[in-house]
PDB file of C-alpha atoms in Angstrom:
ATOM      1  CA  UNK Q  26     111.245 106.593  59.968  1.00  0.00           C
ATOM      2  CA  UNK Q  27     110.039 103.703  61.602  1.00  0.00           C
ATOM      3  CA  UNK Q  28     111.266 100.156  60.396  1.00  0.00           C
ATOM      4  CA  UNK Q  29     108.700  98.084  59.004  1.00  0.00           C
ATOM      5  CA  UNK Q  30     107.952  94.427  59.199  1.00  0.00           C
ATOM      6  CA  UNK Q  31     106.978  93.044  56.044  1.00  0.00           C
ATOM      7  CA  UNK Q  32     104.822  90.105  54.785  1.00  0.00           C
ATOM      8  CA  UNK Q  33     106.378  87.062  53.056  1.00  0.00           C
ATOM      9  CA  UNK Q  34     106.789  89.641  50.204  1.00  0.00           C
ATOM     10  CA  UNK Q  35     109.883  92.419  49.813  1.00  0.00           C
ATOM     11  CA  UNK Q  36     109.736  94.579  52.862  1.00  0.00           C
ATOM     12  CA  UNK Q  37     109.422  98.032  52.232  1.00  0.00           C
ATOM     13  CA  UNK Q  38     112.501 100.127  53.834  1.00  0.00           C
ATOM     14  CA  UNK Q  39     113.513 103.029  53.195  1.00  0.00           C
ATOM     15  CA  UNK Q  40     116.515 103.296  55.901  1.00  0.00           C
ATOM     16  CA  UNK Q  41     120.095 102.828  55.279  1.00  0.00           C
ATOM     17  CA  UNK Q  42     121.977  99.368  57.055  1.00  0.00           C
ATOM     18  CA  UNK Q  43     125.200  99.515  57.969  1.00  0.00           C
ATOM     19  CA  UNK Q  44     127.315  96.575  58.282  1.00  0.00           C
ATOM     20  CA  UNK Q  45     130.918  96.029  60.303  1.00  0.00           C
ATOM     21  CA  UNK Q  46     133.053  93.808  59.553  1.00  0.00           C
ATOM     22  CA  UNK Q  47     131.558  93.822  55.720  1.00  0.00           C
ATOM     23  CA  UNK Q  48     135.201  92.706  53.688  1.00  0.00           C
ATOM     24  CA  UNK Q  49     134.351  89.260  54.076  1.00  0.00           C
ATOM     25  CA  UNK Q  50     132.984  86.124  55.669  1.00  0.00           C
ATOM     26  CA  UNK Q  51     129.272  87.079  57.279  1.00  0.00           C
ATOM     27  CA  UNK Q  52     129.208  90.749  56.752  1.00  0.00           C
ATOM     28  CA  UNK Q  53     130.321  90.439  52.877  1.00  0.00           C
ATOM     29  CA  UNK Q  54     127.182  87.845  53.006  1.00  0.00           C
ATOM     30  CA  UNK Q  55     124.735  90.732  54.938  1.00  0.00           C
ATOM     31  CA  UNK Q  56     125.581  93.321  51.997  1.00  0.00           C
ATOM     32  CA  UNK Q  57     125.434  91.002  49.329  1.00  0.00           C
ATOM     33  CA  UNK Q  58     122.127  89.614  50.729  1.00  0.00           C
ATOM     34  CA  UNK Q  59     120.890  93.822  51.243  1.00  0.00           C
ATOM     35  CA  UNK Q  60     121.813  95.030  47.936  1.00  0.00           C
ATOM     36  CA  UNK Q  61     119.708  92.071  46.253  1.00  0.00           C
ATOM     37  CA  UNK Q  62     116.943  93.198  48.680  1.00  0.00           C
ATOM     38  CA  UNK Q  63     116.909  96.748  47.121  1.00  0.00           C
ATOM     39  CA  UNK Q  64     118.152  98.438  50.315  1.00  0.00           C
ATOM     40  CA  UNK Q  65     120.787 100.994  50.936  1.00  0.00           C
ATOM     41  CA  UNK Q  66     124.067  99.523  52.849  1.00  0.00           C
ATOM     42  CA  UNK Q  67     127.021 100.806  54.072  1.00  0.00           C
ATOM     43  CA  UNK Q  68     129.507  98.674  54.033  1.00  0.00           C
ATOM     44  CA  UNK Q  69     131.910  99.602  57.060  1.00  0.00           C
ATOM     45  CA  UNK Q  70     135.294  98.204  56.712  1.00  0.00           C
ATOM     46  CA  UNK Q  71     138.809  98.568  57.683  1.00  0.00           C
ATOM     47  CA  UNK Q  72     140.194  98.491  53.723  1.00  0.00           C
ATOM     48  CA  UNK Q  73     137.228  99.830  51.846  1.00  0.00           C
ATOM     49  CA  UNK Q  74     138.357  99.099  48.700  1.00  0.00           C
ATOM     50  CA  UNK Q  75     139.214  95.641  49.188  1.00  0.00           C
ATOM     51  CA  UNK Q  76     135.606  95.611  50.601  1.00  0.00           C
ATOM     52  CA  UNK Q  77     134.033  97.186  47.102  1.00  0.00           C
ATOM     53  CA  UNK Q  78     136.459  94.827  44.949  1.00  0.00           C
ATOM     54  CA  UNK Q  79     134.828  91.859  46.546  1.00  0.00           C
ATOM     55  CA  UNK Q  80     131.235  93.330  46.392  1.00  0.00           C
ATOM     56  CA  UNK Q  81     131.627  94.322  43.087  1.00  0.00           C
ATOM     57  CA  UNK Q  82     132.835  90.720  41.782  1.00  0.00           C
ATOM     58  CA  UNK Q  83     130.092  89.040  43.637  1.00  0.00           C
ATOM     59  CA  UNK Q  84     127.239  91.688  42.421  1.00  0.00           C
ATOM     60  CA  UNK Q  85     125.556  92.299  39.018  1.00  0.00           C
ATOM     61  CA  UNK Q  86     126.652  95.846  38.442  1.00  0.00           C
ATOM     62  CA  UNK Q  87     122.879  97.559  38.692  1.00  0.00           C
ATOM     63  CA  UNK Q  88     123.125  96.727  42.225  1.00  0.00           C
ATOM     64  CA  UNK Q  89     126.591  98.503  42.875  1.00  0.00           C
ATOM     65  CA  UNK Q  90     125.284 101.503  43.257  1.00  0.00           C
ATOM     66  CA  UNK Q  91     123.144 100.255  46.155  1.00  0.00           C
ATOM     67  CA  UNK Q  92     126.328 100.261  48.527  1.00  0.00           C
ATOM     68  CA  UNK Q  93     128.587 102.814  49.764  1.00  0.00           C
ATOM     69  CA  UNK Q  94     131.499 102.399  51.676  1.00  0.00           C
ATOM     70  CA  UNK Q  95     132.810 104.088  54.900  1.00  0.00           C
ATOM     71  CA  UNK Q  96     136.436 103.270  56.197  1.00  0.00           C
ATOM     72  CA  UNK Q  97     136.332 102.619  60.073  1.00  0.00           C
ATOM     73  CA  UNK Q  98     137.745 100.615  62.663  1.00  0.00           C
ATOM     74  CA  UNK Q  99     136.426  98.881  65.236  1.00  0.00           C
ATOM     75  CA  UNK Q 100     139.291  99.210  67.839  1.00  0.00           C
ATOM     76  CA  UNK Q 101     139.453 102.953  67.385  1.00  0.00           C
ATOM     77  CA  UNK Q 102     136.276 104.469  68.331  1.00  0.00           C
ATOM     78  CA  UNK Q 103     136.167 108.145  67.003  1.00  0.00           C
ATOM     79  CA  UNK Q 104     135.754 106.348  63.698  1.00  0.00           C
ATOM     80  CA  UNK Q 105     132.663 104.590  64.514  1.00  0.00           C
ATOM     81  CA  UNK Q 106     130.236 106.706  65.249  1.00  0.00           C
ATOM     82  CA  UNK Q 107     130.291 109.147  61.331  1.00  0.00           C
ATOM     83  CA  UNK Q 108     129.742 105.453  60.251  1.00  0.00           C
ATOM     84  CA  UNK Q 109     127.135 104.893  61.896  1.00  0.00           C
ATOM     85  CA  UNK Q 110     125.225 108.487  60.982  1.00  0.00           C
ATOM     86  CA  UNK Q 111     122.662 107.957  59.325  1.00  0.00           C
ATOM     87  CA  UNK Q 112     121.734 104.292  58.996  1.00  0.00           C
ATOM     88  CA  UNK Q 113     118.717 103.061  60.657  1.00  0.00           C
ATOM     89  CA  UNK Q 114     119.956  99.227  61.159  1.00  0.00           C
ATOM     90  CA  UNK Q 115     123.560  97.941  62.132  1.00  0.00           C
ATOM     91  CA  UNK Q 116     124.667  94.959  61.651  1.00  0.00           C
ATOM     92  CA  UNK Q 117     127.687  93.499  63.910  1.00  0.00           C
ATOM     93  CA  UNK Q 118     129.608  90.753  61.789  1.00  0.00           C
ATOM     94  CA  UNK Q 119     133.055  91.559  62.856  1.00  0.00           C
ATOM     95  CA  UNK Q 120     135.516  88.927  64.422  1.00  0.00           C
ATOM     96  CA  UNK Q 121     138.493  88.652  65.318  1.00  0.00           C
ATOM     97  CA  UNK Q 122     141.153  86.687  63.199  1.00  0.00           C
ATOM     98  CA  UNK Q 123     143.919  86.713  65.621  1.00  0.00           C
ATOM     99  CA  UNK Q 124     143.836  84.651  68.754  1.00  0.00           C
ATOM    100  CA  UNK Q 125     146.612  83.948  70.787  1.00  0.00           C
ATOM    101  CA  UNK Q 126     149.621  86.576  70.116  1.00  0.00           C
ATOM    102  CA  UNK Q 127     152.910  88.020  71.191  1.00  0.00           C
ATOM    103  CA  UNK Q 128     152.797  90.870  69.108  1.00  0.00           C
ATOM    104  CA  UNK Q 129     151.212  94.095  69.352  1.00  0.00           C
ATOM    105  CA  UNK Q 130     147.961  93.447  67.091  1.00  0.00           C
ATOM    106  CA  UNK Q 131     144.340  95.494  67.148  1.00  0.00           C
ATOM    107  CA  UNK Q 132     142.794  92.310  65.529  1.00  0.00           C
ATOM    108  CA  UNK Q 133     142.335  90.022  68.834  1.00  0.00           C
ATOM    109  CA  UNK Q 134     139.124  88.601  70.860  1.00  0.00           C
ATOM    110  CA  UNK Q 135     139.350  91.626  73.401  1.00  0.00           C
ATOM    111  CA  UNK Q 136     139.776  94.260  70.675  1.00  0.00           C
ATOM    112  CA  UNK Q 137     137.324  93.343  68.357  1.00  0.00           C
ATOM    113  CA  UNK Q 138     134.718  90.780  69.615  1.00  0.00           C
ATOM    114  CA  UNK Q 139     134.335  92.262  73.287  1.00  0.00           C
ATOM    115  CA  UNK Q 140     135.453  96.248  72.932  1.00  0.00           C
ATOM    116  CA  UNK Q 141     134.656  96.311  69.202  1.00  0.00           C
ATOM    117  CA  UNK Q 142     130.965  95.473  69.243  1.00  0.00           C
ATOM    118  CA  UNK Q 143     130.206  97.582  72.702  1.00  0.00           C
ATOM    119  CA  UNK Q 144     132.105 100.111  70.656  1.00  0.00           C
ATOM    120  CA  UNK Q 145     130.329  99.668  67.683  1.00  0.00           C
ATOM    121  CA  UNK Q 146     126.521  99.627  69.937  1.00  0.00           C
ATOM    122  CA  UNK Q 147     127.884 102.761  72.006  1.00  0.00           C
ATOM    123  CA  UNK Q 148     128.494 104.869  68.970  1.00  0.00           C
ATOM    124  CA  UNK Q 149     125.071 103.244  66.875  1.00  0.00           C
ATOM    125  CA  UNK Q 150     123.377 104.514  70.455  1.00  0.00           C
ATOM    126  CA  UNK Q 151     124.573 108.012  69.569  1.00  0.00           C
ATOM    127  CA  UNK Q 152     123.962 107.708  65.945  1.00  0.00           C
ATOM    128  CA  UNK Q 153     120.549 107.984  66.620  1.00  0.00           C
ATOM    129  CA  UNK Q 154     120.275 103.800  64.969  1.00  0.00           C
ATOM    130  CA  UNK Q 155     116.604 102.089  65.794  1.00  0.00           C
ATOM    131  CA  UNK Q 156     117.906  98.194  65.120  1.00  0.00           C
ATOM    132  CA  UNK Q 157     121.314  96.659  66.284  1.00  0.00           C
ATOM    133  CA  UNK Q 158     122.074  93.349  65.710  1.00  0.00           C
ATOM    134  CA  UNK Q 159     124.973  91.396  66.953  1.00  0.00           C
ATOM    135  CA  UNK Q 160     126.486  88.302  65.697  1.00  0.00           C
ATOM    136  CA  UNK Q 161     127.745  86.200  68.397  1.00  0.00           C
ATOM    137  CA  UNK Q 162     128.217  82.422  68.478  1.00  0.00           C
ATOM    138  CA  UNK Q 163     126.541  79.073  69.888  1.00  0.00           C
ATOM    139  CA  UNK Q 164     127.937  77.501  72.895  1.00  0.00           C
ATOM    140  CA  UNK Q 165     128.808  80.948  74.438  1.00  0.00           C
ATOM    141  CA  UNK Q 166     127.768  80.237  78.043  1.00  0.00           C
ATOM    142  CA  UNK Q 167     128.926  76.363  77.901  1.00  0.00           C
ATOM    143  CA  UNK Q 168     132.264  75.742  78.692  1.00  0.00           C
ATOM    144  CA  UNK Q 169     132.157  72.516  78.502  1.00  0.00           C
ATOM    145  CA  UNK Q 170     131.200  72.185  75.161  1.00  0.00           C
ATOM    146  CA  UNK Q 171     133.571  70.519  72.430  1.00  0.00           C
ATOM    147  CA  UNK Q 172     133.171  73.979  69.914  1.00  0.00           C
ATOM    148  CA  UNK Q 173     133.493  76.309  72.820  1.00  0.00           C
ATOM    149  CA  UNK Q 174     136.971  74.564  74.186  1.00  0.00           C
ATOM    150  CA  UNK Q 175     138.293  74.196  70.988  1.00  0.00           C
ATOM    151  CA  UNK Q 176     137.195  77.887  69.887  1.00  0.00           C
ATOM    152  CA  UNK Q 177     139.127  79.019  73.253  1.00  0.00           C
ATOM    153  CA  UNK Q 178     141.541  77.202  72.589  1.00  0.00           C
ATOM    154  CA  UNK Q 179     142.713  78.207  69.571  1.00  0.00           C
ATOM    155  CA  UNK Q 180     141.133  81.966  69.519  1.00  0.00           C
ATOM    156  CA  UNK Q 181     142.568  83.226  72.730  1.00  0.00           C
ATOM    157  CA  UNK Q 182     139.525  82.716  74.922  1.00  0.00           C
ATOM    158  CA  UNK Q 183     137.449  84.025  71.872  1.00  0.00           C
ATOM    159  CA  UNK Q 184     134.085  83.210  73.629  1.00  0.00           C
ATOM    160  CA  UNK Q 185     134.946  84.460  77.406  1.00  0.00           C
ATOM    161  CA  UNK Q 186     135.125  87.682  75.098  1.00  0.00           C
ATOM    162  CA  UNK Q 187     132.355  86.851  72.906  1.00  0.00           C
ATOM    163  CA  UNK Q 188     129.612  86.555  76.253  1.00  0.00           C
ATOM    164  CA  UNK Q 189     131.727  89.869  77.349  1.00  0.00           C
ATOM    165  CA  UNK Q 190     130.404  91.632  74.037  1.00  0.00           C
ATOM    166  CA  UNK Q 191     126.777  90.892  74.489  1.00  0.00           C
ATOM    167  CA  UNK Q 192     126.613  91.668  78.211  1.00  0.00           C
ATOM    168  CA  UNK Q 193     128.494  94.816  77.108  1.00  0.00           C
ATOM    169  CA  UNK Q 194     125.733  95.702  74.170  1.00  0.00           C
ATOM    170  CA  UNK Q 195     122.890  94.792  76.169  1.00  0.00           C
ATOM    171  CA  UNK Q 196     124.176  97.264  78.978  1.00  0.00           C
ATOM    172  CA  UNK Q 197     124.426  99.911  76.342  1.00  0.00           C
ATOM    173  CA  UNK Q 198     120.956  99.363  75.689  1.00  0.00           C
ATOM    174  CA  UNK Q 199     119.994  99.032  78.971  1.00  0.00           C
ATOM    175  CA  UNK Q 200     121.549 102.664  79.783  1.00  0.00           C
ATOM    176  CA  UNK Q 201     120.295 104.224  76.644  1.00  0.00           C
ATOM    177  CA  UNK Q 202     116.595 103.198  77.058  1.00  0.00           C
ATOM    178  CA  UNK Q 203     116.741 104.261  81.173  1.00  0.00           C
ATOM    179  CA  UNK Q 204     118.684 108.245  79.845  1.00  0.00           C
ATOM    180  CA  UNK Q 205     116.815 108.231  76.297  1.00  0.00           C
ATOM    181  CA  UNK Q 206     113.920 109.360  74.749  1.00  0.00           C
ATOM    182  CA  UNK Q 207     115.331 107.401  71.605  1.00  0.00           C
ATOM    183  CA  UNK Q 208     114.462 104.026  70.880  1.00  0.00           C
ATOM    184  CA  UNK Q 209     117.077 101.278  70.125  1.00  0.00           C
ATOM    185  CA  UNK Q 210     116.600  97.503  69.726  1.00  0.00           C
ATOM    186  CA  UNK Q 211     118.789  94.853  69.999  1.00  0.00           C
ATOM    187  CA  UNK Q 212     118.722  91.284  68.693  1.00  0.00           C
ATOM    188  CA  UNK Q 213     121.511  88.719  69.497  1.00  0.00           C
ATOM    189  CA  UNK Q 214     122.441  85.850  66.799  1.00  0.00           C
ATOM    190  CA  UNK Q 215     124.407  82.769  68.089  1.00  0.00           C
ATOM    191  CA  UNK Q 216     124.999  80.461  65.086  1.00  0.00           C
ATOM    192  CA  UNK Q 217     126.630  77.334  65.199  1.00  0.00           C
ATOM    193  CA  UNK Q 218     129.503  76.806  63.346  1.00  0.00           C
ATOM    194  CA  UNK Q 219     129.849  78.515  59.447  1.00  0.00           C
ATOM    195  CA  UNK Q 220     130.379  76.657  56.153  1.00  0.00           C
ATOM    196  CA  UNK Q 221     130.934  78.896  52.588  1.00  0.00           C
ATOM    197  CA  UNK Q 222     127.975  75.896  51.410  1.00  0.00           C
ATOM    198  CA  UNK Q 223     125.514  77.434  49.139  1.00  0.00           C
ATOM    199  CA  UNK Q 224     122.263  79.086  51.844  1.00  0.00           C
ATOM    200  CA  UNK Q 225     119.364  76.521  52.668  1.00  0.00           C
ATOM    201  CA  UNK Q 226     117.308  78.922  53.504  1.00  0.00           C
ATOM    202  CA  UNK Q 227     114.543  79.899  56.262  1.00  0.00           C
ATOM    203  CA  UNK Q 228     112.740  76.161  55.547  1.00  0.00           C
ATOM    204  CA  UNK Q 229     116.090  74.176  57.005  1.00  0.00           C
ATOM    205  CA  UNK Q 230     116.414  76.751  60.128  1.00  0.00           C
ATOM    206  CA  UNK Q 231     116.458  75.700  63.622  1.00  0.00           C
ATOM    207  CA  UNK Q 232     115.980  77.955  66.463  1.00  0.00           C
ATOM    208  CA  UNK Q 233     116.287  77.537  70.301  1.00  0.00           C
ATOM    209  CA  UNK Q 234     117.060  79.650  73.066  1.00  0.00           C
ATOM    210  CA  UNK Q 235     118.916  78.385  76.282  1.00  0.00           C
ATOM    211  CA  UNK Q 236     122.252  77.645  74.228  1.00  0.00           C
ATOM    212  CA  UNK Q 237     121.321  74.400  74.305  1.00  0.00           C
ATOM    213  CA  UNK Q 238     121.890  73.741  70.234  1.00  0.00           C
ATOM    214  CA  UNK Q 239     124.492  72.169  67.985  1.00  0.00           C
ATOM    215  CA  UNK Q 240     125.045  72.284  64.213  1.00  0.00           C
ATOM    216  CA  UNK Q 241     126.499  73.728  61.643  1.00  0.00           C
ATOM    217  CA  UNK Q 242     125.169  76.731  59.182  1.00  0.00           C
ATOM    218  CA  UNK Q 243     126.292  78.618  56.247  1.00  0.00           C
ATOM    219  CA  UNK Q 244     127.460  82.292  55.871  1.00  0.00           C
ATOM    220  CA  UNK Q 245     124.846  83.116  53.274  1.00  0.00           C
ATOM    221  CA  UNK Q 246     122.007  81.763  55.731  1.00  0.00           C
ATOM    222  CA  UNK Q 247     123.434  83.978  58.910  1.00  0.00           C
ATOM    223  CA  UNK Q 248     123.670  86.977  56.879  1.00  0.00           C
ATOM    224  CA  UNK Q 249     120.436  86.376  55.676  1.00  0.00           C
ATOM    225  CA  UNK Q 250     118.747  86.331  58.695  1.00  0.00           C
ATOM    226  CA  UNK Q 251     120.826  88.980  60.382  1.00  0.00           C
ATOM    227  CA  UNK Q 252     119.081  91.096  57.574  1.00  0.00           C
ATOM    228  CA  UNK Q 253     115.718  89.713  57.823  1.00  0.00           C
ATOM    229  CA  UNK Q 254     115.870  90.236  61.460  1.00  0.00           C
ATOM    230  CA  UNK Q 255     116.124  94.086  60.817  1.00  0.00           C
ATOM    231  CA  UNK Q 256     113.250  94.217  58.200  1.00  0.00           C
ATOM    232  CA  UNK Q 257     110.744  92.304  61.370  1.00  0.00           C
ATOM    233  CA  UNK Q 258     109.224  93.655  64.626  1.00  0.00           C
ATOM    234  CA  UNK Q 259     109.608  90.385  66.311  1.00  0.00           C
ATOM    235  CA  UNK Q 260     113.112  89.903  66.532  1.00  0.00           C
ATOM    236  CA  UNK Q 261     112.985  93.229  68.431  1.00  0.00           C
ATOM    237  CA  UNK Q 262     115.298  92.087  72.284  1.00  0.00           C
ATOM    238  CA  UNK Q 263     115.556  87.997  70.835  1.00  0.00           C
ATOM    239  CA  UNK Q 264     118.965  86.087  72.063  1.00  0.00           C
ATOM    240  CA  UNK Q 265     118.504  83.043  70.364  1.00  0.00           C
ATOM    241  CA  UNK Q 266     120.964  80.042  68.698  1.00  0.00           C
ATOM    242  CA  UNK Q 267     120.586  78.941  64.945  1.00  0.00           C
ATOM    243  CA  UNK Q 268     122.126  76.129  63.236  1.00  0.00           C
ATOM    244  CA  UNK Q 269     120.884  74.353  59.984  1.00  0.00           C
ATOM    245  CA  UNK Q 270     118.535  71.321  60.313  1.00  0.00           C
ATOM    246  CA  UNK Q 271     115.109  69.472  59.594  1.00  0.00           C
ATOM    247  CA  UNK Q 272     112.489  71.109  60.893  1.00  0.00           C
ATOM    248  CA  UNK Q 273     109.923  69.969  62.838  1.00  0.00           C
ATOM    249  CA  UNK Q 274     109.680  67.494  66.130  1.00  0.00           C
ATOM    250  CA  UNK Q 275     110.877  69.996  68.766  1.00  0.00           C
ATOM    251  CA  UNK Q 276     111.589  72.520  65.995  1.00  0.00           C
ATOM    252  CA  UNK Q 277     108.796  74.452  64.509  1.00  0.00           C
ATOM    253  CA  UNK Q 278     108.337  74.477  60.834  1.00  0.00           C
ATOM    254  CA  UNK Q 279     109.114  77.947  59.285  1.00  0.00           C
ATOM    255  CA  UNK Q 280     108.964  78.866  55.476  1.00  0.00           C
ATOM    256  CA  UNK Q 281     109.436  82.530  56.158  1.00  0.00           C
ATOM    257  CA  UNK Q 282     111.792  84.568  58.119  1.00  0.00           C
ATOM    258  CA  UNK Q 283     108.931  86.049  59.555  1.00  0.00           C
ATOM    259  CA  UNK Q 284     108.067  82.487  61.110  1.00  0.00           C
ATOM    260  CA  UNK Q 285     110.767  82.197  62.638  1.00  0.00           C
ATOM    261  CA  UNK Q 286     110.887  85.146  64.257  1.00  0.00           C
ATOM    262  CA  UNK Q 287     107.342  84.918  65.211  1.00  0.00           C
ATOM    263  CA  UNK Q 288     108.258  81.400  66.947  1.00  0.00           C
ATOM    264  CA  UNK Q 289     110.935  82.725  68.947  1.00  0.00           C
ATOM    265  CA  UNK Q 290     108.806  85.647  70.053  1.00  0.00           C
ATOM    266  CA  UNK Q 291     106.040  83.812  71.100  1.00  0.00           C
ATOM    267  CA  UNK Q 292     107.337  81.033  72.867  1.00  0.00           C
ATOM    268  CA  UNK Q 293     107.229  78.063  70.890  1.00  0.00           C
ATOM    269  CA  UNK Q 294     110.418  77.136  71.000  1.00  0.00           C
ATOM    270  CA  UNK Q 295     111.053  74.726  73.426  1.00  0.00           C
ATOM    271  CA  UNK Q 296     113.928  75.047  76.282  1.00  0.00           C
ATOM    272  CA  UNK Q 297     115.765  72.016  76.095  1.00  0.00           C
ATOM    273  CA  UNK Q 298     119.467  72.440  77.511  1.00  0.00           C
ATOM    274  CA  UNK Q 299     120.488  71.692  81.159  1.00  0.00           C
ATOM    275  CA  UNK Q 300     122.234  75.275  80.890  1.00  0.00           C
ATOM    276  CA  UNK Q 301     119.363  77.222  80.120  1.00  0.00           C
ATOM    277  CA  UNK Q 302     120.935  80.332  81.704  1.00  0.00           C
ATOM    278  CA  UNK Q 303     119.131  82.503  79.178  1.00  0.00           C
ATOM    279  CA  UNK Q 304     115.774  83.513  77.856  1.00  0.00           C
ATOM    280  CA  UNK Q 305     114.851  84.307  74.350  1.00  0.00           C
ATOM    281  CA  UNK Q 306     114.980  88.146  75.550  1.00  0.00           C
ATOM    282  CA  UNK Q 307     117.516  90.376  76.901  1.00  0.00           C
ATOM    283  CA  UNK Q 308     116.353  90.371  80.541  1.00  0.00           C
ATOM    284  CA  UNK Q 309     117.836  86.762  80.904  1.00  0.00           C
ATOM    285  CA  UNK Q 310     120.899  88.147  79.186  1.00  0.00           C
ATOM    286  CA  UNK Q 311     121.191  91.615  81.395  1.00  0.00           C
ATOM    287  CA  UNK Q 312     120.766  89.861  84.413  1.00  0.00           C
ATOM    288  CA  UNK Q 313     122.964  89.817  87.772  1.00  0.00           C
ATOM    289  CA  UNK Q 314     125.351  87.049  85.633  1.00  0.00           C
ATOM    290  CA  UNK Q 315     128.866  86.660  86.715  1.00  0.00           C
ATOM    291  CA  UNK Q 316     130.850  86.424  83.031  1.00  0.00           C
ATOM    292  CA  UNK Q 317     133.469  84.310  84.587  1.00  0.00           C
ATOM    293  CA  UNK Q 318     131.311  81.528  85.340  1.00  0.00           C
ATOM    294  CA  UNK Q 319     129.451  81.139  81.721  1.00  0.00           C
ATOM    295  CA  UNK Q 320     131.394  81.740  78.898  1.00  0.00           C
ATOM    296  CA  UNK Q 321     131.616  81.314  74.486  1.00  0.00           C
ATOM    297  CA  UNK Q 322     132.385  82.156  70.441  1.00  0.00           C
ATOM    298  CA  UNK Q 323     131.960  81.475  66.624  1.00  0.00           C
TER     299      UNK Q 323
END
């Protein structure tokens, strides 16, 4: 059925949301932060039961039954797409954790950050999946910038293959609503960087679009809104940066998630970077862009 956007109150959703990348980190935040919502998730995971040992610990155990788990793999792609049958929403919270290597390993930038997530939107295309959202990182299309250098740095180039991922997702989408009758949305998340701190919540959000943000955010806040954004029409085709700050000045204030949503849809956020090279929607994203020249990661 069709996803529904709620009112400041629980959303009603009847749809299951998978997430990738759901052992740890962000994902293990999306499916702790779905099973306290009352909806479905499948948790997608390389080691499912590691996955269910750490949902278990973190959940009261009425809400265990809320999540399943599916074993899959990013890198290998016949995997991907029986996890993704069925759900309505995917979330995208994989990453890689090795960067620069000399060894044969399936766990680097190109594998999982770039090939994973067009992968992972390819085979939620197929699935028949409504909402895709992708986790990406602030700073992606600024070289120049002190947490994109150092990310490349020590990640292998992490954010050339982090822009690489969204262009490749947005093309997916781009193909699939030009040969498709079926409807699939994206929305693209760039936070700044993640703390384990205990979530803030929608209140201490800032927004822009334009990558022209810096900050800091917690886990529990990005998966948070990577939910939220499934549950709300108007993050339907948003590329936009997050961090955690005081709201208010250039930043609109927002109690809800549906604020902040409704902010970015409708303009009021205000373009302030001298690299503005995208717009809060996908068209800026999709656009004739040459990915050497602008590049990024988390």
């Amino acid at each position: 059925g069709e996803m529904t956007s709620h009112r400041r109150h629980d959303p009603v959703f009847s749809g299951m949301v998978g997430v990738v990348g759901a052992s740890r980190g962000t994902g293990l935040q999306c499916v702790l932060y779905l099973a306290k919502k009352k909806i479905a998730c499948r948790a997608i995971a390389r080691n499912p039961a590691a996955c269910e040992k750490a949902v278990c610990a973190a959940l009261p155990p009425s809400l265990h039954k809320l999540v399943t788990y599916c074993k899959a793999d990013v890198t290998d792609e016949k995997t991907l797409e029986l996890a993704m049958s069925g759900c309505q929403g995917v979330i995208f919270a994989a990453t890689a954790t090795a960067g620069w290597t000399f060894f044969e390993s399936k766990d680097t930038p190109p594998a999982v950050d770039f090939e994973g997530s067009v992968a992972c939107a390819t085979a939620a295309a197929g699935a028949g999946v409504p909402r895709f959202v992708l986790i990406s990182s602030l700073a992606v299309t600024r070289p120049s910038n002190v947490m994109h250098m150092t990310r490349n740095s020590m990640m292998g180039r992490i954010m050339d293959w982090k822009l690489l991922g969204e262009q490749g997702v947005c093309k997916v989408y781009e193909t699939l609503s030009k040969s498709s009758t079926s409807e699939m949305s994206i929305t693209i998340i760039r936070p700044g960087l993640l703390t384990d701190a205990q979530p803030l919540g929608p209140g201490h959000l800032l927004v822009d679009t334009g990558d022209s943000l810096s900050g800091s955010m917690t886990r529990a806040d990005l998966g948070a809104l990577c939910c939220e954004a499934l549950l709300h029409a108007d993050s339907k085709g948003l590329v936009f940066e997050v961090v955690s700050g005081k709201q208010g000045g250039n930043y609109p204030v927002c109690k809800t998630y549906e604020q902040v949503f409704h902010s970015l849809k409708n303009g009021y956020i205000p373009v302030t970077g001298p690299n503005c090279l995208q717009t809060s929607g996908l068209r800026g994203l999709c656009g004739p862009q040459d990915a050497s020249s602008s590049i990024s990661c988390i």
